[in-house]
mmCIF file of C-alpha atoms and ligand atoms in Angstrom:
data_model
loop_
_atom_site.group_PDB
_atom_site.id
_atom_site.type_symbol
_atom_site.label_atom_id
_atom_site.label_comp_id
_atom_site.label_asym_id
_atom_site.label_seq_id
_atom_site.Cartn_x
_atom_site.Cartn_y
_atom_site.Cartn_z
ATOM 1 C CA MET A 128 107.077 98.528 136.202
ATOM 2 C CA ASN A 129 106.378 95.596 133.803
ATOM 3 C CA LYS A 130 108.700 94.691 130.969
ATOM 4 C CA PRO A 131 107.724 96.853 127.914
ATOM 5 C CA ALA A 132 105.292 95.232 125.511
ATOM 6 C CA ARG A 133 106.194 95.367 121.825
ATOM 7 C CA VAL A 134 103.279 96.520 119.666
ATOM 8 C CA ALA A 135 103.666 96.561 115.789
ATOM 9 C CA VAL A 136 101.446 98.855 113.718
ATOM 10 C CA THR A 137 101.599 98.838 109.950
ATOM 11 C CA GLY A 138 100.389 101.571 107.735
ATOM 12 C CA ALA A 139 101.740 103.757 110.600
ATOM 13 C CA ALA A 140 101.618 107.071 108.545
ATOM 14 C CA GLY A 141 97.934 106.583 107.540
ATOM 15 C CA GLN A 142 94.832 108.111 108.970
ATOM 16 C CA ILE A 143 93.765 105.276 111.243
ATOM 17 C CA SER A 144 97.232 105.041 112.718
ATOM 18 C CA TYR A 145 97.129 108.832 113.399
ATOM 19 C CA SER A 146 94.584 108.078 116.044
ATOM 20 C CA LEU A 147 95.517 104.518 117.073
ATOM 21 C CA LEU A 148 99.228 105.208 117.830
ATOM 22 C CA PHE A 149 98.377 107.881 120.329
ATOM 23 C CA ARG A 150 95.784 105.799 122.093
ATOM 24 C CA ILE A 151 98.180 102.855 122.433
ATOM 25 C CA ALA A 152 100.937 105.040 123.677
ATOM 26 C CA SER A 153 98.709 106.754 126.282
ATOM 27 C CA GLY A 154 97.909 103.469 128.044
ATOM 28 C CA GLN A 155 94.340 102.910 126.639
ATOM 29 C CA LEU A 156 95.338 99.508 125.231
ATOM 30 C CA LEU A 157 97.378 97.846 127.920
ATOM 31 C CA GLY A 158 96.725 99.939 130.881
ATOM 32 C CA LYS A 159 98.573 102.519 133.060
ATOM 33 C CA ASP A 160 101.235 100.085 134.387
ATOM 34 C CA GLN A 161 102.386 98.702 131.060
ATOM 35 C CA PRO A 162 105.211 100.471 129.200
ATOM 36 C CA VAL A 163 105.147 99.994 125.330
ATOM 37 C CA ILE A 164 107.445 100.023 122.488
ATOM 38 C CA LEU A 165 105.799 100.969 119.096
ATOM 39 C CA SER A 166 107.273 99.137 116.126
ATOM 40 C CA LEU A 167 106.083 101.016 113.035
ATOM 41 C CA LEU A 168 106.012 99.766 109.397
ATOM 42 C CA GLU A 169 105.592 101.871 106.371
ATOM 43 C CA VAL A 170 106.143 101.541 102.649
ATOM 44 C CA ASN A 171 109.616 102.623 101.434
ATOM 45 C CA VAL A 172 108.294 105.684 99.627
ATOM 46 C CA GLU A 173 109.641 109.147 100.498
ATOM 47 C CA ALA A 174 106.234 110.861 101.104
ATOM 48 C CA ALA A 175 105.128 108.044 103.430
ATOM 49 C CA LEU A 176 108.447 108.013 105.334
ATOM 50 C CA ARG A 177 108.381 111.854 105.678
ATOM 51 C CA ALA A 178 104.899 111.646 107.078
ATOM 52 C CA LEU A 179 105.931 108.836 109.419
ATOM 53 C CA ASP A 180 108.712 111.108 110.637
ATOM 54 C CA GLY A 181 106.116 113.748 111.545
ATOM 55 C CA VAL A 182 103.975 111.227 113.455
ATOM 56 C CA VAL A 183 107.102 110.093 115.468
ATOM 57 C CA MET A 184 107.888 113.691 116.266
ATOM 58 C CA GLU A 185 104.271 114.247 117.564
ATOM 59 C CA LEU A 186 104.458 111.035 119.596
ATOM 60 C CA ALA A 187 107.634 112.470 121.197
ATOM 61 C CA ASP A 188 105.939 115.775 121.767
ATOM 62 C CA CYS A 189 103.153 114.095 123.673
ATOM 63 C CA ALA A 190 105.733 113.023 126.419
ATOM 64 C CA PHE A 191 103.764 109.856 127.118
ATOM 65 C CA PRO A 192 105.301 108.329 130.247
ATOM 66 C CA LEU A 193 104.392 104.760 129.067
ATOM 67 C CA LEU A 194 106.012 105.202 125.711
ATOM 68 C CA VAL A 195 109.532 103.796 126.148
ATOM 69 C CA GLY A 196 110.625 103.265 122.472
ATOM 70 C CA VAL A 197 109.542 103.976 118.931
ATOM 71 C CA GLU A 198 111.074 102.156 115.964
ATOM 72 C CA LYS A 199 110.471 102.955 112.236
ATOM 73 C CA HIS A 200 110.689 100.129 109.719
ATOM 74 C CA THR A 201 110.303 99.377 105.983
ATOM 75 C CA ASP A 202 111.060 95.716 106.542
ATOM 76 C CA ALA A 203 108.221 93.589 107.862
ATOM 77 C CA GLN A 204 110.389 90.946 109.601
ATOM 78 C CA ALA A 205 112.408 93.631 111.408
ATOM 79 C CA CYS A 206 109.105 95.323 112.506
ATOM 80 C CA PHE A 207 107.590 92.105 113.798
ATOM 81 C CA ASP A 208 110.678 91.201 115.774
ATOM 82 C CA ALA A 209 109.414 89.688 119.123
ATOM 83 C CA VAL A 210 106.115 91.674 118.914
ATOM 84 C CA ASP A 211 103.387 90.792 121.367
ATOM 85 C CA TYR A 212 100.595 92.516 119.510
ATOM 86 C CA ALA A 213 100.309 93.447 115.814
ATOM 87 C CA PHE A 214 97.802 95.880 114.172
ATOM 88 C CA LEU A 215 97.859 95.211 110.469
ATOM 89 C CA VAL A 216 96.372 98.533 109.177
ATOM 90 C CA GLY A 217 98.287 99.274 106.031
ATOM 91 C CA ALA A 218 96.820 97.977 102.810
ATOM 92 C CA ARG A 219 96.753 98.735 99.160
ATOM 93 C CA PRO A 220 93.762 101.088 98.544
ATOM 94 C CA ARG A 221 91.492 100.590 95.412
ATOM 95 C CA LYS A 222 92.604 103.118 92.672
ATOM 96 C CA ALA A 223 90.354 104.295 89.787
ATOM 97 C CA GLY A 224 90.108 101.589 87.084
ATOM 98 C CA MET A 225 91.411 98.779 89.443
ATOM 99 C CA GLU A 226 89.355 95.628 89.289
ATOM 100 C CA ARG A 227 88.287 93.867 92.512
ATOM 101 C CA LYS A 228 90.514 90.951 91.548
ATOM 102 C CA ASP A 229 93.525 93.316 91.203
ATOM 103 C CA LEU A 230 92.864 94.697 94.590
ATOM 104 C CA LEU A 231 92.669 91.270 96.114
ATOM 105 C CA GLU A 232 95.863 90.190 94.475
ATOM 106 C CA ALA A 233 97.802 93.372 95.402
ATOM 107 C CA ASN A 234 96.747 92.825 99.128
ATOM 108 C CA ALA A 235 97.373 89.168 99.000
ATOM 109 C CA GLN A 236 100.917 89.779 98.148
ATOM 110 C CA ILE A 237 101.335 92.342 101.001
ATOM 111 C CA PHE A 238 99.757 89.963 103.469
ATOM 112 C CA SER A 239 101.571 86.896 102.512
ATOM 113 C CA VAL A 240 104.817 88.771 103.108
ATOM 114 C CA GLN A 241 103.608 89.951 106.391
ATOM 115 C CA GLY A 242 102.301 86.433 107.383
ATOM 116 C CA LYS A 243 105.807 84.969 106.676
ATOM 117 C CA ALA A 244 107.491 87.800 108.591
ATOM 118 C CA LEU A 245 105.186 87.255 111.590
ATOM 119 C CA ASP A 246 105.904 83.547 111.428
ATOM 120 C CA ALA A 247 109.624 84.140 111.425
ATOM 121 C CA ALA A 248 109.827 86.931 114.014
ATOM 122 C CA ALA A 249 106.889 87.471 116.292
ATOM 123 C CA SER A 250 106.267 86.215 119.808
ATOM 124 C CA ARG A 251 104.808 82.704 119.734
ATOM 125 C CA SER A 252 101.778 84.095 121.466
ATOM 126 C CA VAL A 253 101.397 87.092 119.263
ATOM 127 C CA LYS A 254 97.850 88.507 118.852
ATOM 128 C CA VAL A 255 97.215 89.930 115.363
ATOM 129 C CA VAL A 256 94.337 91.971 114.225
ATOM 130 C CA VAL A 257 93.997 92.760 110.582
ATOM 131 C CA VAL A 258 92.202 96.113 109.860
ATOM 132 C CA GLY A 259 93.340 96.739 106.264
ATOM 133 C CA ASN A 260 90.807 95.795 103.592
ATOM 134 C CA PRO A 261 89.688 93.273 102.445
ATOM 135 C CA ALA A 262 90.378 92.497 106.156
ATOM 136 C CA ASN A 263 88.987 88.892 106.416
ATOM 137 C CA THR A 264 90.764 87.648 103.271
ATOM 138 C CA ASN A 265 93.911 89.487 104.155
ATOM 139 C CA CYS A 266 93.920 87.791 107.563
ATOM 140 C CA MET A 267 93.376 84.440 106.009
ATOM 141 C CA ILE A 268 96.398 84.898 103.744
ATOM 142 C CA ALA A 269 98.603 86.087 106.661
ATOM 143 C CA GLN A 270 97.491 83.190 108.666
ATOM 144 C CA ARG A 271 98.120 80.579 106.056
ATOM 145 C CA ASN A 272 101.633 81.973 105.509
ATOM 146 C CA ALA A 273 102.383 81.640 109.268
ATOM 147 C CA PRO A 274 102.330 77.841 109.817
ATOM 148 C CA SER A 275 104.339 77.923 112.991
ATOM 149 C CA LEU A 276 101.965 80.327 114.750
ATOM 150 C CA ALA A 277 98.572 78.929 115.971
ATOM 151 C CA PRO A 278 95.580 79.966 113.896
ATOM 152 C CA GLU A 279 94.198 81.464 117.093
ATOM 153 C CA CYS A 280 96.955 84.181 117.027
ATOM 154 C CA PHE A 281 95.049 85.805 114.043
ATOM 155 C CA SER A 282 91.813 87.891 113.727
ATOM 156 C CA ALA A 283 90.316 90.453 111.542
ATOM 157 C CA MET A 284 88.313 93.398 112.710
ATOM 158 C CA THR A 285 84.482 93.555 112.497
ATOM 159 C CA ARG A 286 84.313 95.488 115.800
ATOM 160 C CA LEU A 287 83.597 98.826 114.107
ATOM 161 C CA ASP A 288 80.492 97.175 112.449
ATOM 162 C CA HIS A 289 79.540 95.845 115.859
ATOM 163 C CA ASN A 290 79.872 99.145 117.530
ATOM 164 C CA ARG A 291 77.931 100.872 114.712
ATOM 165 C CA ALA A 292 75.088 98.368 115.153
ATOM 166 C CA ALA A 293 75.105 98.896 118.966
ATOM 167 C CA ALA A 294 74.955 102.715 118.641
ATOM 168 C CA GLN A 295 72.081 102.442 116.096
ATOM 169 C CA LEU A 296 70.075 100.098 118.349
ATOM 170 C CA ALA A 297 70.623 102.199 121.394
ATOM 171 C CA ALA A 298 69.416 105.272 119.532
ATOM 172 C CA ARG A 299 66.290 103.617 118.208
ATOM 173 C CA ALA A 300 65.447 101.932 121.573
ATOM 174 C CA GLY A 301 66.058 105.171 123.473
ATOM 175 C CA ALA A 302 68.717 103.446 125.539
ATOM 176 C CA GLU A 303 72.430 103.929 126.245
ATOM 177 C CA VAL A 304 75.019 102.054 124.463
ATOM 178 C CA LYS A 305 76.227 100.447 127.751
ATOM 179 C CA ASP A 306 72.760 98.866 128.083
ATOM 180 C CA ILE A 307 73.092 97.029 124.790
ATOM 181 C CA ALA A 308 74.484 93.469 124.772
ATOM 182 C CA ASN A 309 74.971 90.554 122.340
ATOM 183 C CA ILE A 310 74.891 92.096 118.902
ATOM 184 C CA ILE A 311 76.508 89.813 116.385
ATOM 185 C CA ILE A 312 78.163 90.728 113.098
ATOM 186 C CA TRP A 313 78.472 87.481 110.984
ATOM 187 C CA GLY A 314 80.801 86.960 108.122
ATOM 188 C CA ASN A 315 82.722 89.487 105.978
ATOM 189 C CA HIS A 316 83.726 93.145 106.910
ATOM 190 C CA SER A 317 81.915 94.185 103.644
ATOM 191 C CA SER A 318 78.488 95.116 102.516
ATOM 192 C CA THR A 319 77.461 91.450 102.782
ATOM 193 C CA GLN A 320 78.065 91.352 106.501
ATOM 194 C CA PHE A 321 74.964 90.305 108.492
ATOM 195 C CA PRO A 322 74.435 92.556 111.618
ATOM 196 C CA ASP A 323 72.081 90.249 113.694
ATOM 197 C CA LEU A 324 69.907 91.475 116.536
ATOM 198 C CA ALA A 325 68.105 88.136 117.187
ATOM 199 C CA HIS A 326 70.229 87.554 120.483
ATOM 200 C CA ALA A 327 70.666 91.292 121.343
ATOM 201 C CA THR A 328 69.284 92.796 124.530
ATOM 202 C CA VAL A 329 68.713 96.185 125.752
ATOM 203 C CA SER A 330 68.950 96.395 129.549
ATOM 204 C CA GLY A 331 68.448 92.572 129.527
ATOM 205 C CA ARG A 332 65.175 92.638 127.473
ATOM 206 C CA PRO A 333 65.197 91.006 123.919
ATOM 207 C CA ALA A 334 65.953 93.884 121.451
ATOM 208 C CA LEU A 335 63.478 92.574 118.879
ATOM 209 C CA ASP A 336 60.557 93.071 121.427
ATOM 210 C CA LEU A 337 61.551 96.742 121.573
ATOM 211 C CA ILE A 338 61.921 97.677 118.019
ATOM 212 C CA ASP A 339 59.829 97.037 114.891
ATOM 213 C CA SER A 340 61.103 94.330 112.541
ATOM 214 C CA ASP A 341 60.641 96.757 109.541
ATOM 215 C CA TRP A 342 63.211 99.045 110.994
ATOM 216 C CA TYR A 343 65.570 96.267 111.633
ATOM 217 C CA GLU A 344 65.316 94.521 108.311
ATOM 218 C CA VAL A 345 64.792 97.457 106.032
ATOM 219 C CA GLU A 346 66.733 100.328 107.655
ATOM 220 C CA MET A 347 69.201 99.122 110.199
ATOM 221 C CA ILE A 348 70.901 96.210 108.403
ATOM 222 C CA PRO A 349 71.496 98.254 105.241
ATOM 223 C CA ALA A 350 72.524 101.285 107.267
ATOM 224 C CA VAL A 351 75.291 99.235 109.216
ATOM 225 C CA GLN A 352 76.419 97.590 105.941
ATOM 226 C CA GLN A 353 76.700 100.949 104.235
ATOM 227 C CA ARG A 354 77.912 103.104 107.073
ATOM 228 C CA GLY A 355 81.508 103.288 105.774
ATOM 229 C CA ALA A 356 80.201 104.704 102.512
ATOM 230 C CA ALA A 357 78.061 107.150 104.393
ATOM 231 C CA ILE A 358 81.133 108.357 106.399
ATOM 232 C CA ILE A 359 83.105 108.885 103.258
ATOM 233 C CA SER A 360 80.246 110.842 101.599
ATOM 234 C CA ALA A 361 79.981 113.124 104.722
ATOM 235 C CA ARG A 362 83.570 113.496 105.764
ATOM 236 C CA GLY A 363 85.423 113.118 102.324
ATOM 237 C CA SER A 364 87.582 110.406 103.672
ATOM 238 C CA SER A 365 86.989 107.099 105.328
ATOM 239 C CA SER A 366 86.418 106.309 108.953
ATOM 240 C CA ALA A 367 89.500 106.737 110.966
ATOM 241 C CA ALA A 368 88.978 107.676 114.573
ATOM 242 C CA SER A 369 86.110 105.210 114.969
ATOM 243 C CA ALA A 370 88.189 102.473 113.267
ATOM 244 C CA ALA A 371 91.096 103.137 115.567
ATOM 245 C CA SER A 372 88.658 102.969 118.510
ATOM 246 C CA ALA A 373 87.269 99.715 117.362
ATOM 247 C CA ALA A 374 90.763 98.267 116.969
ATOM 248 C CA ILE A 375 91.621 99.149 120.571
ATOM 249 C CA ASP A 376 88.302 97.666 121.716
ATOM 250 C CA HIS A 377 88.983 94.412 119.729
ATOM 251 C CA MET A 378 92.493 93.967 121.069
ATOM 252 C CA HIS A 379 91.693 95.182 124.761
ATOM 253 C CA ASP A 380 88.852 92.596 124.999
ATOM 254 C CA TRP A 381 90.906 89.796 123.568
ATOM 255 C CA ILE A 382 93.736 90.573 126.034
ATOM 256 C CA PHE A 383 91.673 91.375 129.170
ATOM 257 C CA GLY A 384 88.526 89.438 128.495
ATOM 258 C CA THR A 385 84.848 90.278 127.801
ATOM 259 C CA ALA A 386 82.311 91.029 130.457
ATOM 260 C CA ALA A 387 80.394 88.130 131.613
ATOM 261 C CA ASP A 388 77.610 86.933 129.169
ATOM 262 C CA ARG A 389 78.526 89.552 126.669
ATOM 263 C CA TYR A 390 79.635 88.839 123.077
ATOM 264 C CA VAL A 391 81.922 90.791 120.880
ATOM 265 C CA SER A 392 82.221 90.253 117.084
ATOM 266 C CA MET A 393 85.507 89.015 115.882
ATOM 267 C CA ALA A 394 86.504 87.582 112.538
ATOM 268 C CA VAL A 395 88.595 84.447 113.347
ATOM 269 C CA VAL A 396 89.658 81.318 111.483
ATOM 270 C CA SER A 397 86.469 79.069 111.149
ATOM 271 C CA GLN A 398 86.706 75.561 112.488
ATOM 272 C CA GLY A 399 83.372 74.878 110.838
ATOM 273 C CA GLU A 400 81.116 76.549 113.489
ATOM 274 C CA TYR A 401 77.607 77.205 112.153
ATOM 275 C CA GLU A 402 78.482 75.137 109.148
ATOM 276 C CA ILE A 403 80.820 77.811 107.801
ATOM 277 C CA GLU A 404 83.622 76.497 105.679
ATOM 278 C CA LYS A 405 86.688 75.690 107.779
ATOM 279 C CA GLY A 406 89.579 77.953 107.193
ATOM 280 C CA LEU A 407 87.784 80.976 106.094
ATOM 281 C CA VAL A 408 88.099 84.036 108.336
ATOM 282 C CA TYR A 409 84.522 84.637 109.434
ATOM 283 C CA SER A 410 83.104 87.050 111.935
ATOM 284 C CA TYR A 411 81.429 85.199 114.813
ATOM 285 C CA PRO A 412 80.046 86.061 118.304
ATOM 286 C CA CYS A 413 82.959 85.558 120.612
ATOM 287 C CA THR A 414 83.735 85.744 124.311
ATOM 288 C CA CYS A 415 87.241 86.311 125.550
ATOM 289 C CA GLN A 416 88.968 85.080 128.721
ATOM 290 C CA ASP A 417 92.622 84.505 129.816
ATOM 291 C CA GLY A 418 93.819 85.979 126.600
ATOM 292 C CA LYS A 419 91.877 83.611 124.312
ATOM 293 C CA TYR A 420 88.706 83.974 122.367
ATOM 294 C CA GLN A 421 86.029 81.357 122.085
ATOM 295 C CA VAL A 422 83.291 81.305 119.432
ATOM 296 C CA VAL A 423 79.824 81.220 121.053
ATOM 297 C CA GLU A 424 78.304 78.076 119.691
ATOM 298 C CA ARG A 425 74.848 76.618 119.356
ATOM 299 C CA LEU A 426 72.880 79.850 119.198
ATOM 300 C CA LYS A 427 69.536 79.400 117.435
ATOM 301 C CA THR A 428 69.496 80.772 113.967
ATOM 302 C CA SER A 429 66.407 81.473 111.977
ATOM 303 C CA ASP A 430 65.942 80.746 108.255
ATOM 304 C CA PHE A 431 66.314 84.439 107.617
ATOM 305 C CA ALA A 432 69.762 84.460 109.502
ATOM 306 C CA ARG A 433 71.062 81.356 107.801
ATOM 307 C CA THR A 434 70.352 82.863 104.441
ATOM 308 C CA LYS A 435 72.232 85.979 105.323
ATOM 309 C CA MET A 436 75.116 84.004 106.983
ATOM 310 C CA LYS A 437 75.560 81.966 103.830
ATOM 311 C CA GLU A 438 75.426 85.055 101.491
ATOM 312 C CA THR A 439 78.413 86.633 103.289
ATOM 313 C CA GLU A 440 80.193 83.138 103.557
ATOM 314 C CA ASP A 441 79.769 82.830 99.644
ATOM 315 C CA GLU A 442 81.526 86.248 99.177
ATOM 316 C CA LEU A 443 84.364 85.094 101.326
ATOM 317 C CA LYS A 444 84.726 81.905 99.295
ATOM 318 C CA GLN A 445 84.879 83.989 96.101
ATOM 319 C CA GLU A 446 87.611 86.223 97.566
ATOM 320 C CA ARG A 447 89.518 83.185 98.577
ATOM 321 C CA ASP A 448 89.059 81.683 95.185
ATOM 322 C CA GLY A 449 90.335 85.004 93.607
ATOM 323 C CA VAL A 450 93.691 84.664 95.483
ATOM 324 C CA ALA A 451 93.944 80.821 95.452
ATOM 325 C CA SER A 452 97.311 80.949 93.529
ATOM 326 C CA LEU A 453 98.912 82.895 96.359
ATOM 327 C CA LEU A 454 97.707 80.558 99.097
ATOM 328 C CA PRO A 455 100.302 78.027 100.351
HETATM 329 P P1 LIG B 126 95.498 105.375 104.701
HETATM 330 O O1 LIG B 126 95.535 105.329 103.136
HETATM 331 O O2 LIG B 126 95.331 106.757 105.279
HETATM 332 O O3 LIG B 126 96.766 104.713 105.245
HETATM 333 C C1 LIG B 126 97.311 103.402 104.961
HETATM 334 C C2 LIG B 126 98.861 103.625 105.155
HETATM 335 O O4 LIG B 126 99.355 102.185 104.874
HETATM 336 C C3 LIG B 126 99.617 104.428 104.096
HETATM 337 O O5 LIG B 126 100.419 105.362 104.862
HETATM 338 C C4 LIG B 126 100.369 103.484 103.232
HETATM 339 O O6 LIG B 126 101.637 104.041 102.812
HETATM 340 C C5 LIG B 126 100.508 102.344 104.240
HETATM 341 N N1 LIG B 126 100.838 100.982 103.556
HETATM 342 C C6 LIG B 126 100.297 100.545 102.426
HETATM 343 N N2 LIG B 126 100.936 99.317 102.157
HETATM 344 C C7 LIG B 126 101.697 98.989 103.250
HETATM 345 C C8 LIG B 126 102.542 97.978 103.446
HETATM 346 N N3 LIG B 126 102.633 96.889 102.598
HETATM 347 N N4 LIG B 126 103.270 97.992 104.613
HETATM 348 C C9 LIG B 126 103.170 99.040 105.480
HETATM 349 N N5 LIG B 126 102.316 100.082 105.240
HETATM 350 C C10 LIG B 126 101.608 100.129 104.085
HETATM 351 O O7 LIG B 126 94.395 104.402 105.109
HETATM 352 P P2 LIG B 126 93.538 104.283 106.483
HETATM 353 O O8 LIG B 126 92.355 105.231 106.409
HETATM 354 O O9 LIG B 126 94.499 104.336 107.570
HETATM 355 O O10 LIG B 126 92.922 102.770 106.310
HETATM 356 C C11 LIG B 126 93.852 101.658 106.378
HETATM 357 C C12 LIG B 126 92.989 100.448 106.066
HETATM 358 O O11 LIG B 126 91.938 100.195 106.845
HETATM 359 C C13 LIG B 126 92.466 100.466 104.607
HETATM 360 O O12 LIG B 126 92.613 99.281 103.924
HETATM 361 C C14 LIG B 126 90.979 100.624 104.881
HETATM 362 O O13 LIG B 126 89.991 100.135 103.869
HETATM 363 C C15 LIG B 126 90.714 99.867 106.167
HETATM 364 N N6 LIG B 126 89.585 99.987 106.992
HETATM 365 C C16 LIG B 126 89.113 98.993 107.603
HETATM 366 C C17 LIG B 126 88.030 98.940 108.540
HETATM 367 C C18 LIG B 126 87.638 97.829 109.315
HETATM 368 O O14 LIG B 126 86.477 97.917 109.933
HETATM 369 N N7 LIG B 126 88.200 96.553 109.121
HETATM 370 C C19 LIG B 126 87.292 100.359 108.761
HETATM 371 C C20 LIG B 126 88.116 101.508 108.384
HETATM 372 C C21 LIG B 126 89.016 101.288 107.172
HETATM 373 O O15 LIG B 126 88.220 101.554 106.010
#
C-alpha cells in the first residue's frame, strides 16, 4: 500500500462536504490503492462542530478501507499540515442586507488566513482548489498570501459550469455526455462567465454545426450562467452533490491528466494568456499532464467571444479592487 495522502477539506460540516468527503474516502479521487487521511476544518462554533462530529461518525460507519485517519480542526495551519490536496469549500455566505463589498471583504479575510496557513504548513507541491464563493477572487487572495508556494499550486472551480454546459449541449444535440469535448468556461464563476461552444465537438463534429446559434446565444449561455439560481429555486438550497462531483472531477483530472485533446475548464492564475490581466484568477481551457495544468493557448476567438471574455474579466478586476486593501 502507498503512504497515505493527506487531503484537507474546509467547510467540512457543510452541504457540499457532505457529499465530497464520502467520495474522497471511498477512493473516487485518488483510486483504490491510495489510502487517505482527511484533515477537516470548521469554524469554532458549537453548532458547526456538533454537525462535524456527526459527519465524522458517519465516515466511521462507512468502514471505508482506504480511510486511515480523520482529523478535526478549527485552526487552519494545523489543518493544512503537510497536506497534498486542499479543497477550500467553506466560505462566508451572503446574509440579508449584506452588500457585495462586505461579502468580498469577509471572505478576503478568511482566504488570506488560509493562504498564509497553506504557505506555512502544506506540502510544497500541494494542489488547492477553491470552491467557496466568490471562488476566483478567494483563490487569488489565498495565492497572494502564499508567496513560498508556486502560483500553479492554486486553482478555483469552474468545472461545475463546464459540466452543466456539457450536459445541456448533449441534450440539445441528442448525444451522450461522453461524446462532448472541448467546452470552455471563460472567466469568473458567476453570472458573467462565458460558456463558449466555438471549439466544442459532438462525436468529433463541430457543435455549432449541429445546433442553432439562437439556442446557443439566447438560451444556453444564460441557462448555464443562471443554473445555480435555478437549482436553489427548485431544491430550496444550493447545488451540493453536483458541486462535490465537479470538485472531484477537477482535482482528479489535475492529478491524473486529461484525455488526449480534451480540455477542461479551470480557473488559474493568469499569466496574461488571451490578454487577460496577469494575476487574476481566470477560467481558461486547460489540459493536464504529469500533475500539471497547461492553459490551451492560441485558440481563435471571435469578436463575440472577446466581448464576453472581457466582460467577465472586468468583473474580476472590480472584485479585486474591492479587496485591494487586503492584498499583500
Ligand atoms: P454550507 O453553508 O452548507 O457549508 C459551508 C460550511 O463552511 C459551513 O459548515 C461553515 O461553518 C463552514 N465555514 C465557513 N467559514 C469557514 C472557515 N473560515 N473555515 C472553515 N469552515 C468555514 O455551504 P455549501 O453549500 O457547502 O457551499 C460552500 C461554498 O461553495 C459556498 O461559498 C457556495 O457559494 C460555494 N459554491 C461554489 C460552487 C462553484 O462552482 N465554485 C458551486 C456550489 C456552491 O454554490
